[in-house]
Tab-separated table of C-alpha atoms in Angstrom:
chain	number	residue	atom	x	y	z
A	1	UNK	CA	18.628	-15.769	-4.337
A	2	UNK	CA	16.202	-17.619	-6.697
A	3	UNK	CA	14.017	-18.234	-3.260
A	4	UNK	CA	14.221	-14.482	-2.293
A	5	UNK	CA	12.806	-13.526	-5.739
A	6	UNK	CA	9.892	-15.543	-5.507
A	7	UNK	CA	8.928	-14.123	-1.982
A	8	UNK	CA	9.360	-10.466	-3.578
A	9	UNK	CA	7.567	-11.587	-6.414
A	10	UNK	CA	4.934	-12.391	-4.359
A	11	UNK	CA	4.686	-9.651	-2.201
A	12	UNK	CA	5.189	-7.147	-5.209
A	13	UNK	CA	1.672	-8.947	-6.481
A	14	UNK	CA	0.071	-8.777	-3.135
A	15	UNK	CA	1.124	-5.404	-2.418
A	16	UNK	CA	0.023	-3.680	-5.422
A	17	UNK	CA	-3.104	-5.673	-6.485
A	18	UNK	CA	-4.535	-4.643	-3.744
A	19	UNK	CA	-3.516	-0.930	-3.055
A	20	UNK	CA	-6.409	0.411	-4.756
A	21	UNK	CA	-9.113	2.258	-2.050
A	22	UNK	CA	-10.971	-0.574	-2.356
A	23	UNK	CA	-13.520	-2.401	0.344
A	24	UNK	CA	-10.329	-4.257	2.496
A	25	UNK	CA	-8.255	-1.054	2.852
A	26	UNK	CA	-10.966	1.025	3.565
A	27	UNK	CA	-12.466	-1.251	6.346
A	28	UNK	CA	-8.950	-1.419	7.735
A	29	UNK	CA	-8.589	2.622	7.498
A	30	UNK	CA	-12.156	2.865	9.579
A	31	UNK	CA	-10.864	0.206	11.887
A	32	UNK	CA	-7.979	2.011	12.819
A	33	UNK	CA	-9.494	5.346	13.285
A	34	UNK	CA	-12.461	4.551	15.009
A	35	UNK	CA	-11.839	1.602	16.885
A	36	UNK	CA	-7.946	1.386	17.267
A	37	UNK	CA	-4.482	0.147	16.175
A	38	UNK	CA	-4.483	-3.521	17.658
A	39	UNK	CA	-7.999	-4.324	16.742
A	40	UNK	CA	-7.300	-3.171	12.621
A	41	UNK	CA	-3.758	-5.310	12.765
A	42	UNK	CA	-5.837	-8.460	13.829
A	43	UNK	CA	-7.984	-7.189	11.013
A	44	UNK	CA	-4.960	-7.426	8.681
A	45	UNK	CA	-3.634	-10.722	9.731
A	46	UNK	CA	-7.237	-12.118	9.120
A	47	UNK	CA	-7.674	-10.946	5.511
A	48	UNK	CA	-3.776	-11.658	4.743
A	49	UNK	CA	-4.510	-15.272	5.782
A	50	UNK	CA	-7.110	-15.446	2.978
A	51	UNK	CA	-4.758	-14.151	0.845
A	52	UNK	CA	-2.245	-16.941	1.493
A	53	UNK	CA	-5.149	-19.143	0.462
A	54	UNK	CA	-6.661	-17.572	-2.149
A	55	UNK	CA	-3.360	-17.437	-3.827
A	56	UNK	CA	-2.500	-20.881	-2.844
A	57	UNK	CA	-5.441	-21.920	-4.957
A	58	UNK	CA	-4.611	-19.757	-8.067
A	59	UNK	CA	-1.118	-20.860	-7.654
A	60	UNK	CA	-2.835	-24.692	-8.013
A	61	UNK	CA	-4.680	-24.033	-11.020
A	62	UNK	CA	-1.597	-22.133	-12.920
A	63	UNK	CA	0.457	-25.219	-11.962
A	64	UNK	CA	-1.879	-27.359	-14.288
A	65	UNK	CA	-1.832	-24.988	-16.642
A	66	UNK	CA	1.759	-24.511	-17.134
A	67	UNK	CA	1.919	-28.110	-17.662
A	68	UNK	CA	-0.743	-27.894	-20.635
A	69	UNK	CA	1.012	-25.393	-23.381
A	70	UNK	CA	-2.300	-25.644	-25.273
A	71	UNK	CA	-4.458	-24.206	-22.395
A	72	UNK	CA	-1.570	-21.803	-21.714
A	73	UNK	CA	-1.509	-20.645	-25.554
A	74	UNK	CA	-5.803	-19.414	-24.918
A	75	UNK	CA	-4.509	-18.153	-21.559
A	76	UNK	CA	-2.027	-16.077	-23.001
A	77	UNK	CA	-4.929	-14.825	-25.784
A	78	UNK	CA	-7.648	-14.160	-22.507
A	79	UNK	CA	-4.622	-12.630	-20.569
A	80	UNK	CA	-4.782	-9.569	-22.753
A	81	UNK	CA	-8.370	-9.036	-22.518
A	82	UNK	CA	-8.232	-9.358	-18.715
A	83	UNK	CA	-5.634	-6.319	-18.659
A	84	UNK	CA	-7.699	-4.075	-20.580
A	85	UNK	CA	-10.924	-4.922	-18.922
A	86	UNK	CA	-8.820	-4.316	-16.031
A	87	UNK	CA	-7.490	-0.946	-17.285
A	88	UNK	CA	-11.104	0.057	-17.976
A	89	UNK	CA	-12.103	-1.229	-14.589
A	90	UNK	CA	-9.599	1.001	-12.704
A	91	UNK	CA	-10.329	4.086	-14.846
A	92	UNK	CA	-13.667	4.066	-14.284
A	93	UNK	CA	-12.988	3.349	-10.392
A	94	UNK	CA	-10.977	7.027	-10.585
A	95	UNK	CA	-13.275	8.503	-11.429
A	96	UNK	CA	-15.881	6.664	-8.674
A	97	UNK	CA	-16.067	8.548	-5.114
A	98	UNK	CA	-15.077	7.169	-2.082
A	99	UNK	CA	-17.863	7.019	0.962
A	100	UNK	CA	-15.285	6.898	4.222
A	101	UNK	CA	-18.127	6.640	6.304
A	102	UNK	CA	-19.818	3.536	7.508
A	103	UNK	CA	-20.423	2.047	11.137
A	104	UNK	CA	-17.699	-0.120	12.402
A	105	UNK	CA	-19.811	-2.867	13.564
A	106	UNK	CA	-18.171	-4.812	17.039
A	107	UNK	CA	-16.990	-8.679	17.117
A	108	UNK	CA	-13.803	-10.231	16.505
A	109	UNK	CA	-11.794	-8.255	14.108
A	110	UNK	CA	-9.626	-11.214	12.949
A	111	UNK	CA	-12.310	-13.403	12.020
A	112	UNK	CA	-13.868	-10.524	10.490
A	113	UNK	CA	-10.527	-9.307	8.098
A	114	UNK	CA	-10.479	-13.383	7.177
A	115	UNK	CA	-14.416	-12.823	6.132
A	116	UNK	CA	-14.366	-9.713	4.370
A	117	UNK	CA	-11.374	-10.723	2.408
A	118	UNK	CA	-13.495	-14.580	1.564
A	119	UNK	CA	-15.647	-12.037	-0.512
A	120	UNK	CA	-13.392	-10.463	-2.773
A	121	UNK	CA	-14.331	-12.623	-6.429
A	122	UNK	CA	-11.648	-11.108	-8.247
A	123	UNK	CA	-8.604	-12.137	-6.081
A	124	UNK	CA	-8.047	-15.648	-6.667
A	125	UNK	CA	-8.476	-14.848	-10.919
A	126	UNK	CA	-6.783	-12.081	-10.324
A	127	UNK	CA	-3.443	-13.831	-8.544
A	128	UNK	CA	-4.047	-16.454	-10.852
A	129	UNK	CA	-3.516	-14.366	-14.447
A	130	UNK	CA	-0.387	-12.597	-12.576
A	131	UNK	CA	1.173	-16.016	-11.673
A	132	UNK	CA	0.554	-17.233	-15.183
A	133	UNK	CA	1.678	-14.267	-17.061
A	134	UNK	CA	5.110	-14.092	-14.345
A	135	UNK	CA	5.783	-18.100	-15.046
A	136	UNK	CA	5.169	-17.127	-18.809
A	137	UNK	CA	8.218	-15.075	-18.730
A	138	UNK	CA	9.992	-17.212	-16.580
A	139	UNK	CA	10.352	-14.738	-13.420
A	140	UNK	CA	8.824	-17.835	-10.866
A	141	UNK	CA	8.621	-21.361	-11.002
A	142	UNK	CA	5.347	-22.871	-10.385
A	143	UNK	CA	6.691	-25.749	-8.300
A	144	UNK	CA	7.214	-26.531	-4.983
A	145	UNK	CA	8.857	-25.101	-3.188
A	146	UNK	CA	8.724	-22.172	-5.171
A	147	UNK	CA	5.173	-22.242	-4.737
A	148	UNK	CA	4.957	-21.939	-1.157
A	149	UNK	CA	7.711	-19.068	-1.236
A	150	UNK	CA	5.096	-16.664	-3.587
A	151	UNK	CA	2.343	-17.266	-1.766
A	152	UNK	CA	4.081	-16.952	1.205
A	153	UNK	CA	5.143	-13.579	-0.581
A	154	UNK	CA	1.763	-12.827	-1.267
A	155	UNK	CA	0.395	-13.276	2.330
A	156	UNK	CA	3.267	-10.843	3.658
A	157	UNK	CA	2.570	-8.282	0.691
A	158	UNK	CA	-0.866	-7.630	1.640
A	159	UNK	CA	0.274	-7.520	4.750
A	160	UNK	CA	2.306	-5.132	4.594
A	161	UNK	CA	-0.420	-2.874	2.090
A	162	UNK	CA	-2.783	-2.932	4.908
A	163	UNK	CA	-0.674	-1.879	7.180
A	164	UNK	CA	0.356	1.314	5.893
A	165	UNK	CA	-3.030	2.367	5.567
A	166	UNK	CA	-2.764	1.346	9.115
A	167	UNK	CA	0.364	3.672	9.664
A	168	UNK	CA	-0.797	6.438	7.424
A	169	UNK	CA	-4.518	6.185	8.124
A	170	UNK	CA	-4.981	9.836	9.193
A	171	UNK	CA	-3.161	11.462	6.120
A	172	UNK	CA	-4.946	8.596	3.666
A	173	UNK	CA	-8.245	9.303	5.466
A	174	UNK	CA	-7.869	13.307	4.740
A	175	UNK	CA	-6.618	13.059	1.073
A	176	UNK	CA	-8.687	9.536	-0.154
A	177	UNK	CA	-10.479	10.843	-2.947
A	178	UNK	CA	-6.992	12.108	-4.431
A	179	UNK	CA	-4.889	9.173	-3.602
A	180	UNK	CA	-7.898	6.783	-5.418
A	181	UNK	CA	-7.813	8.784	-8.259
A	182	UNK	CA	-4.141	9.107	-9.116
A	183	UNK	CA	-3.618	5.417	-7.661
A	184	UNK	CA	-6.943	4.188	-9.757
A	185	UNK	CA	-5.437	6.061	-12.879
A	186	UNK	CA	-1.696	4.736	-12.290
A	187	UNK	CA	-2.972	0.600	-11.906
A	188	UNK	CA	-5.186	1.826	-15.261
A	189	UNK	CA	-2.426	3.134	-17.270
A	190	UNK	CA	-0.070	-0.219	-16.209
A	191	UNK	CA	-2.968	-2.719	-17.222
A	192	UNK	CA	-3.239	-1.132	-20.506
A	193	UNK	CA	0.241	-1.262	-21.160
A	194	UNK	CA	0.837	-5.036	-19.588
A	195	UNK	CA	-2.660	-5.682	-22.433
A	196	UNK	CA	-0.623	-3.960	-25.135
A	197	UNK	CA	2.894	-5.497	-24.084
A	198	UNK	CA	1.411	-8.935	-24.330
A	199	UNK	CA	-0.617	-8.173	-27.477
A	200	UNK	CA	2.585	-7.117	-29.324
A	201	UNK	CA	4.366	-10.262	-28.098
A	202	UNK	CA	2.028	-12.790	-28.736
A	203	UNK	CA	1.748	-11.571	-32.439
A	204	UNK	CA	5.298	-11.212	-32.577
C-alpha cells in the first residue's frame, strides 16, 4: 500500500502543479486541434519524460536535505514564502488573458514536448518544495525505492494532465479564459492556505 501512495502522491503533484493554462497545456491544446491526436500524445510523452527528470533531480536535492534538519528548519521558514509568492503568482495569472492562437510550427512533436517542457524554471523548485513539505509531514519517504515510485508518479500525473486537455481540447479551447480564471484563483486560494497552514505550525 505504502508503494501505491507514493505513486499517487506523485501523480497528485504532477497532475495539479501543472493544470494551470499555462505554456505546456496550451501547446498540447493547439497540437491537438490543429495538427492531430497522435502527434499532441507524442507531445505529451516528450514533456512527461522531462518531468520524470526534473523531478528526479528535486527528489535528489530533498534527499540531502532531509538528512540535514538544520537546512530543513530554513526550508521549512522559505517554504512559506514560496506559497504565498505562489498564491500571488496564480492570482495575478487569473486575472492574465489567454492568447490560444499561435502557429504550430512542424518537426518531431516528441522531441519538441521533451524541449518545451526543458524550459519550464519553476518545475524542478517547484517539485522540489512539494517533496520537502510531503516528507515533512511524513506522507513519502525520500528513499529508494520510494523515490523512484513518486517520480514515477509524477511522470504518469502529467501525463495524464496533458492528456485531458488532449481529450477535452475542444470544450477547454471554447471556455479557456473561464477555466484559467477559476483554476488560476482555486491553485491561489490553496497556496495561501498551504503558506498560512505552515506558518501556524512552524510557530506552533
Amino acid at each position: 500500500m505504502i508503494y501505491i501512495l507514493h505513486v499517487f502522491y506523485g501523480i497528485a503533484m504532477a497532475y495539479f502543479g501543472l493544470i494551470s493554462p499555462g505554456m505546456l497545456n496550451m501547446t498540447v491544446l493547439k497540437i491537438r486541434l490543429h495538427v492531430g491526436k497522435t502527434e499532441s500524445i507524442k507531445f505529451a510523452f516528450g514533456a512527461a519524460v522531462i518531468v520524470f527528470i526534473q523531478s528526479g533531480i528535486a527528489l535528489f536535492f530533498a534527499e540531502f536535505f532531509i538528512e540535514n534538519p538544520k537546512v530543513i528548519e530554513i526550508l521549512k521558514t522559505a517554504g512559506i514564502f514560496v506559497f504565498f509568492i505562489l498564491a500571488i503568482f496564480f492570482f495575478f495569472l487569473s486575472r492574465k488573458k489567454i492568447e490560444s492562437k499561435s502557429k504550430i510550427s512542424k518537426g518531431n512533436y516528441f522531441f519538441k514536448g521533451m524541449a518545451m517542457s526543458s524550459v519550464n524554471m519553476l518545475a524542478i523548485p517547484f517539485y522540489l518544495g512539494i517533496s520537502i513539505y510531503l516528507g515533512s509531514i511524513n506522507k513519502i519517504i525520500i528513499e529508494q525505492p520510494y523515490i523512484l515510485l513518486f517520480i514515477s508518479g509524477a511522470a504518469i500525473g502529467s501525463f495524464l494532465l496533458f492528456y485531458t486537455y488532449i481529450f477535452f481540447a475542444k470544450i477547454i479551447s471554447k471556455r479557456i479564459s473561464f477555466i484559467a480564471t477559476n483554476i488560476n484563483i482555486i491553485l491561489s486560494l490553496l497556496f495561501l492556505s498551504l503558506g498560512i497552514f505552515t506558518l501556524i505550525k512552524l510557530i506552533s
